[in-house]
């Protein structure tokens, strides 16, 4: 008994001397959907092999742009049969291609994102699989068949001959698809999905899947982004965001001669049909568009590309940066293969994106305030306000000087140019240099 008492006393002394543990860091929480600034990762511009580790190594540079959600393009094993080396041709939904790394590498990237207060979402391809996905042979009825030949077909009407079209009339296939998606939420710990060709998959499937994914995430918030523009992405499917395809198309037209006021109409058309609390993803490029042409070409030059970006993200938020855009990469990027990017190129472009996203984050009025527009042929003009701040945004969409009539409420007022920190007193008219933009605070 005496020995027991001595042991207890010694144990108590050790516990008493043990230093107090450091308080745990605040757990990561996904931002609200209307506060998201997203960065798209194409692993094939970061390294030819083990690119997930290369992305993790660049986390400081990415996070310092001000972005708070990382979207990673498909990293799953790529089909070989009829294949073109497209990452959207998937032969296994629960694995990672050796080209990109291992499951542990991806978990490390997710951890690094969370440590830097960034969410991470994965690209998900639910519309089709590779021809050598095990489902093709094991469950041929999980695929769409030609009525005449009873053979599996590629997705119509597209010319995507490297992939097989999935049949969403089959309930077993639906269950297997949801099970695979839940694996990445529950087992790996990602924060949502960007869903490829979302309009090609029935909205009632998305409703079923998203409900189960949110349940699997528990108290964690996830974000669901649809690569689509159908209203039922929201009203039926339950997505948080979808693509501003129409606005992007109009952006290119306007910077190539169409009236600037056409952008006001395009923005209104997209948001008039949008339920409250939902957001359009706005961009000047992404992996699809960069395969054809880079922003510095689409919009004439680097100055045009920056002006287009301002015209893209500030009317209603939903900002996206495609990895390589921040260094003004001057050539198309074919995402079917590795393309080397010089991440040290054009630091002035990087710093400009950083400053713009900084303003986007700092001032809620700029990303989600009330929008008031003013029509002009050559300059996109709009006011953004909330209960505490008021801004006037002017974007010259021409590669030539443009003179505007300043909105009456702003005439005679001393304003602060948010990009230069200079004071500007507005007269009745104002001349902007080619592709110049101003973000003015009242």
C-alpha positions in Angstrom: 0.0 0.0 0.0 2.9 2.3 0.8 4.5 1.7 -2.6 1.2 2.5 -4.3 0.8 5.8 -2.4 4.4 6.8 -3.4 3.7 6.0 -7.0 0.6 8.1 -7.0 2.4 11.0 -5.4 5.2 10.8 -8.0 2.7 10.7 -10.9 0.9 13.7 -9.5 4.2 15.6 -9.3 5.0 14.8 -12.9 1.6 16.0 -14.1 2.0 19.2 -12.1 5.3 19.9 -13.7 4.2 19.2 -17.2 4.1 22.5 -19.2 0.7 23.8 -20.3 0.1 22.8 -24.0 0.0 25.5 -26.6 -3.6 26.4 -27.6 -4.6 24.9 -30.9 -4.8 27.1 -33.9 -8.3 28.1 -35.0 -9.7 25.4 -37.3 -10.1 26.3 -41.0 -13.5 27.4 -42.1 -14.5 27.8 -45.7 -15.4 31.4 -46.7 -19.0 32.3 -47.5 -19.7 31.8 -51.2 -19.9 35.5 -51.9 -16.5 36.0 -50.3 -14.7 33.4 -52.4 -11.6 34.4 -54.5 -10.6 31.2 -56.3 -7.3 30.0 -57.8 -7.4 27.2 -60.4 -4.5 24.8 -60.4 -3.6 22.9 -63.5 -0.9 20.6 -62.1 0.7 20.3 -65.5 2.1 23.9 -65.3 3.8 23.2 -62.0 6.0 20.2 -62.7 6.3 17.3 -65.2 6.1 14.8 -62.3 5.0 14.9 -58.7 3.3 18.1 -59.4 1.1 18.0 -56.3 4.2 18.6 -54.2 5.3 21.4 -56.6 1.9 23.1 -56.0 2.4 22.7 -52.2 5.8 24.3 -52.5 4.3 27.3 -54.1 1.5 27.8 -51.5 2.9 31.1 -50.2 3.0 32.7 -53.6 -0.5 31.5 -54.3 -2.0 32.5 -51.0 -0.3 35.9 -51.1 -2.4 36.8 -54.1 -5.3 36.9 -51.6 -7.2 33.9 -52.9 -9.0 31.7 -50.3 -10.1 28.6 -52.3 -7.9 26.4 -54.5 -9.6 24.4 -57.3 -7.4 21.5 -58.5 -8.1 20.1 -61.9 -8.5 16.2 -62.2 -5.6 14.2 -60.7 -7.1 10.8 -61.2 -5.6 8.0 -63.3 -6.0 8.8 -67.0 -7.5 6.4 -69.5 -5.3 4.9 -72.3 -7.9 3.2 -74.6 -8.8 5.8 -77.2 -7.1 8.3 -74.9 -5.6 11.7 -75.6 -3.9 12.2 -72.2 -6.8 14.4 -71.0 -7.1 14.6 -67.3 -10.9 14.6 -67.9 -10.7 11.0 -69.1 -10.8 9.1 -65.8 -10.2 5.4 -65.3 -10.5 5.4 -61.5 -12.4 7.8 -59.3 -10.7 6.9 -56.1 -7.0 7.0 -57.0 -4.4 9.5 -58.2 -2.3 9.3 -61.3 1.5 8.6 -60.6 2.2 11.7 -62.8 0.7 13.9 -60.1 1.8 12.0 -57.0 0.2 9.9 -54.4 -2.8 10.1 -52.2 -0.5 11.2 -49.3 0.8 14.0 -51.5 -2.7 15.2 -52.1 -3.5 15.0 -48.4 -0.4 17.0 -47.7 -1.5 19.7 -50.2 -5.0 19.8 -48.5 -3.3 20.2 -45.1 -1.1 22.9 -46.4 -4.0 24.8 -47.9 -5.9 24.6 -44.6 -2.9 25.7 -42.7 -2.8 28.8 -45.0 -6.6 29.4 -44.4 -7.5 28.2 -47.9 -10.1 25.7 -49.0 -9.4 23.1 -51.6 -11.9 21.7 -54.1 -11.4 18.9 -56.6 -12.5 18.7 -60.2 -15.2 16.0 -60.6 -16.1 14.5 -64.0 -19.6 12.8 -63.6 -20.7 13.0 -67.2 -18.4 10.3 -68.6 -15.4 8.0 -67.9 -12.5 6.6 -69.8 -13.2 3.6 -72.0 -10.9 1.5 -69.9 -12.6 2.4 -66.6 -13.5 -1.0 -64.9 -17.2 0.0 -65.1 -17.3 -0.3 -68.9 -16.8 -4.1 -68.8 -18.3 -4.9 -65.4 -21.4 -2.8 -65.8 -22.1 -1.9 -69.4 -25.7 -0.9 -68.6 -24.2 2.0 -66.6 -23.5 3.7 -69.9 -25.5 5.2 -72.7 -26.0 2.9 -75.7 -26.7 3.6 -79.4 -30.3 2.5 -80.0 -29.4 0.8 -83.3 -26.1 -0.9 -82.5 -26.6 -1.3 -78.8 -23.0 -0.2 -78.3 -21.7 2.4 -75.7 -21.4 5.9 -77.2 -19.3 8.9 -76.5 -21.0 12.0 -75.1 -23.2 13.7 -77.7 -23.1 16.2 -79.4 -19.5 16.8 -78.5 -16.5 15.2 -80.3 -15.1 13.7 -77.1 -14.3 10.3 -78.6 -11.8 9.4 -75.8 -14.6 9.0 -73.2 -17.8 6.9 -72.7 -21.1 8.5 -71.8 -22.7 7.6 -68.5 -26.3 6.6 -68.2 -28.1 8.4 -65.3 -31.2 6.3 -65.7 -29.2 3.6 -63.9 -29.6 3.9 -60.1 -26.7 1.6 -59.3 -24.4 3.8 -61.3 -25.7 6.9 -59.4 -24.9 5.2 -56.1 -21.4 4.3 -57.1 -20.8 7.8 -58.3 -21.9 9.4 -55.0 -19.9 6.8 -53.1 -16.8 7.9 -55.0 -17.4 11.6 -54.3 -18.0 10.9 -50.6 -14.6 9.2 -50.4 -12.8 12.6 -51.1 -15.0 14.5 -48.7 -15.1 12.0 -45.8 -11.7 10.2 -46.1 -9.5 12.8 -47.7 -11.0 16.0 -46.3 -11.5 18.2 -49.3 -13.9 21.2 -49.2 -16.1 20.5 -52.2 -16.1 20.0 -56.0 -16.0 21.8 -59.2 -18.3 19.7 -61.4 -17.4 19.3 -65.0 -20.1 19.5 -67.7 -22.7 19.9 -64.9 -25.4 20.7 -67.4 -24.9 17.3 -69.0 -25.9 15.5 -65.8 -29.5 15.5 -64.5 -30.1 18.1 -61.9 -31.9 15.6 -59.7 -28.7 13.6 -59.4 -26.8 16.7 -58.3 -29.5 17.2 -55.6 -29.1 13.7 -54.3 -25.3 13.9 -54.4 -24.9 17.3 -52.9 -27.3 16.5 -50.0 -25.2 13.4 -49.2 -21.9 15.2 -49.5 -23.0 17.9 -47.1 -24.2 15.2 -44.7 -20.8 13.4 -45.0 -19.0 16.7 -44.3 -20.8 17.1 -41.0 -20.1 20.5 -39.5 -17.6 21.4 -42.2 -18.9 23.7 -44.9 -18.3 22.6 -48.5 -18.7 24.6 -51.7 -20.1 23.2 -54.9 -19.3 24.8 -58.3 -21.1 23.8 -61.5 -19.4 24.1 -64.8 -22.7 25.1 -66.4 -25.2 27.9 -66.7 -28.6 26.2 -66.3 -30.8 27.8 -63.6 -31.6 24.3 -62.3 -28.0 24.0 -61.1 -29.3 26.1 -58.2 -33.1 25.6 -58.0 -32.9 21.8 -58.2 -29.3 20.7 -57.9 -28.3 22.7 -54.9 -25.0 24.2 -56.2 -23.5 27.3 -54.7 -21.9 28.7 -57.8 -21.9 28.2 -61.6 -20.1 29.6 -64.5 -20.5 33.1 -66.0 -20.0 31.8 -69.5 -22.2 34.4 -71.2 -20.5 37.3 -69.4 -17.1 36.0 -70.5 -18.2 35.7 -74.1 -19.6 39.3 -74.0 -16.3 40.5 -72.4 -14.3 39.4 -75.4 -16.8 41.0 -77.8 -16.7 44.3 -75.9 -12.9 44.4 -75.8 -13.0 43.8 -79.5 -15.3 46.7 -80.4 -18.9 46.0 -79.0 -20.4 48.7 -76.8 -19.2 48.6 -73.2 -22.9 48.9 -72.1 -23.4 45.3 -73.5 -21.5 44.1 -70.4 -24.1 45.7 -68.2 -26.8 43.9 -70.1 -24.9 40.6 -69.9 -24.4 41.0 -66.1 -28.0 41.7 -65.6 -29.2 38.8 -67.6 -27.0 36.4 -65.6 -28.0 37.7 -62.2 -31.7 38.3 -62.9 -32.2 34.5 -63.1 -30.0 33.8 -60.1 -31.5 32.8 -56.7 -30.5 34.9 -53.7 -27.2 33.8 -52.1 -25.8 32.2 -55.3 -22.8 33.4 -57.3 -21.5 33.4 -60.9 -17.9 32.5 -61.3 -16.3 35.3 -63.3 -13.0 34.9 -65.2 -11.0 36.2 -68.1 -9.4 32.8 -68.7 -9.5 29.2 -67.5 -8.0 25.9 -68.7 -10.4 25.6 -71.6 -9.8 29.1 -72.9 -6.1 29.2 -72.2 -5.7 26.1 -74.5 -6.8 28.4 -77.3 -5.5 31.8 -76.4 -4.1 33.6 -73.3 -5.7 36.8 -71.9 -2.9 39.1 -73.1 -3.9 38.1 -76.6 -7.7 37.9 -76.1 -7.7 41.4 -74.8 -4.9 42.8 -77.0 -2.1 43.1 -74.4 -1.3 42.9 -70.7 -3.0 46.2 -70.0 -6.2 45.0 -71.8 -6.1 41.8 -69.8 -5.9 43.6 -66.5 -8.7 46.0 -67.5 -10.8 43.0 -68.5 -10.1 41.4 -65.1 -11.4 44.5 -63.3 -14.5 44.4 -65.5 -15.0 40.8 -64.7 -14.7 40.5 -60.9 -16.1 43.7 -59.5 -19.7 43.9 -60.8 -20.8 40.9 -58.8 -17.7 39.1 -57.3 -17.0 35.4 -58.0 -13.3 36.0 -58.8 -11.1 33.4 -60.4 -7.4 33.4 -61.2 -6.1 30.6 -63.5 -2.6 29.5 -62.5 -0.1 31.2 -64.9 -2.4 34.1 -65.4 -0.7 36.0 -62.5 2.6 36.1 -64.4 1.1 37.1 -67.7 2.0 33.9 -69.5 2.0 34.9 -73.1 1.2 31.6 -74.9 -1.7 29.1 -75.0 -1.4 26.3 -72.4 -2.5 22.9 -73.7 -3.6 21.1 -70.5 -3.1 17.7 -72.2 0.6 18.0 -71.6 3.2 19.6 -69.3 3.9 23.2 -70.1 6.7 25.0 -68.2 5.8 28.4 -66.7 8.3 30.9 -65.5 6.9 31.9 -62.2 9.3 34.8 -61.9 8.1 36.5 -65.1 6.4 39.9 -64.9 6.3 40.5 -61.2 4.4 43.7 -61.9 1.5 41.7 -63.2 1.6 39.4 -60.1 1.6 42.5 -57.8 -1.3 44.0 -59.7 -3.5 40.9 -59.3 -2.4 40.8 -55.7 -3.5 44.4 -55.2 -6.9 43.9 -57.0 -7.7 40.8 -55.0 -6.6 42.7 -51.8 -9.2 45.4 -52.6 -11.7 42.7 -53.4 -11.2 41.1 -49.9 -10.8 44.3 -48.0 -14.0 46.0 -49.2 -17.2 43.9 -49.2 -18.9 46.7 -51.2 -16.7 46.0 -54.2 -17.5 42.3 -54.4 -21.1 42.2 -53.2 -22.4 45.7 -52.7 -25.4 47.2 -54.5 -24.6 47.8 -58.2 -25.6 50.9 -60.1 -24.6 51.2 -63.7 -24.0 54.0 -66.2 -24.2 53.5 -69.9 -21.3 54.4 -72.2 -19.9 53.1 -75.5 -16.3 52.9 -74.6 -16.1 52.8 -70.8 -17.7 50.4 -68.4 -19.0 52.5 -65.5 -20.6 51.3 -62.3 -21.0 52.2 -58.7 -20.8 49.7 -55.8 -22.2 50.6 -52.4 -23.0 49.1 -49.1 -23.9 50.6 -45.7 -20.4 52.0 -45.1 -18.6 52.5 -48.4 -19.2 53.8 -51.9 -17.0 53.2 -55.0 -17.0 54.2 -58.6 -15.3 51.8 -61.0 -14.3 53.0 -64.5 -12.8 50.6 -67.1 -11.7 51.9 -70.5 -12.4 48.9 -72.8 -10.5 50.4 -75.7 -6.9 50.5 -76.7 -7.3 54.3 -77.2 -8.1 57.3 -75.1 -11.8 57.6 -74.0 -13.5 60.6 -72.5 -16.6 60.1 -70.3 -19.2 62.3 -68.6 -18.7 61.7 -64.9 -21.9 60.6 -63.1 -23.5 63.7 -61.6 -23.4 62.5 -58.0 -19.6 62.3 -58.2 -18.9 65.6 -59.9 -16.8 68.0 -57.7 -16.0 65.3 -55.2 -12.5 64.5 -54.0 -12.0 60.8 -54.3 -9.2 58.3 -53.6 -7.8 56.2 -56.3 -7.5 52.8 -54.6 -4.7 51.5 -56.8 -2.4 54.6 -56.5 -3.6 56.1 -53.2 -3.8 59.4 -55.0 -6.6 61.9 -54.5 -8.6 62.8 -57.6 -11.2 65.6 -57.7 -13.7 64.7 -60.4 -14.7 67.3 -63.0 -17.7 66.9 -65.3 -15.6 64.9 -67.8 -12.7 62.6 -67.4 -10.3 61.2 -70.0 -8.9 57.7 -69.5 -5.8 56.4 -71.2 -5.9 53.2 -73.3 -7.2 50.3 -71.2 -6.9 52.4 -68.0 -9.1 51.6 -65.1 -9.9 53.5 -61.9 -11.4 52.3 -58.6 -12.4 55.4 -56.8 -13.6 55.7 -53.2 -16.2 58.4 -52.4 
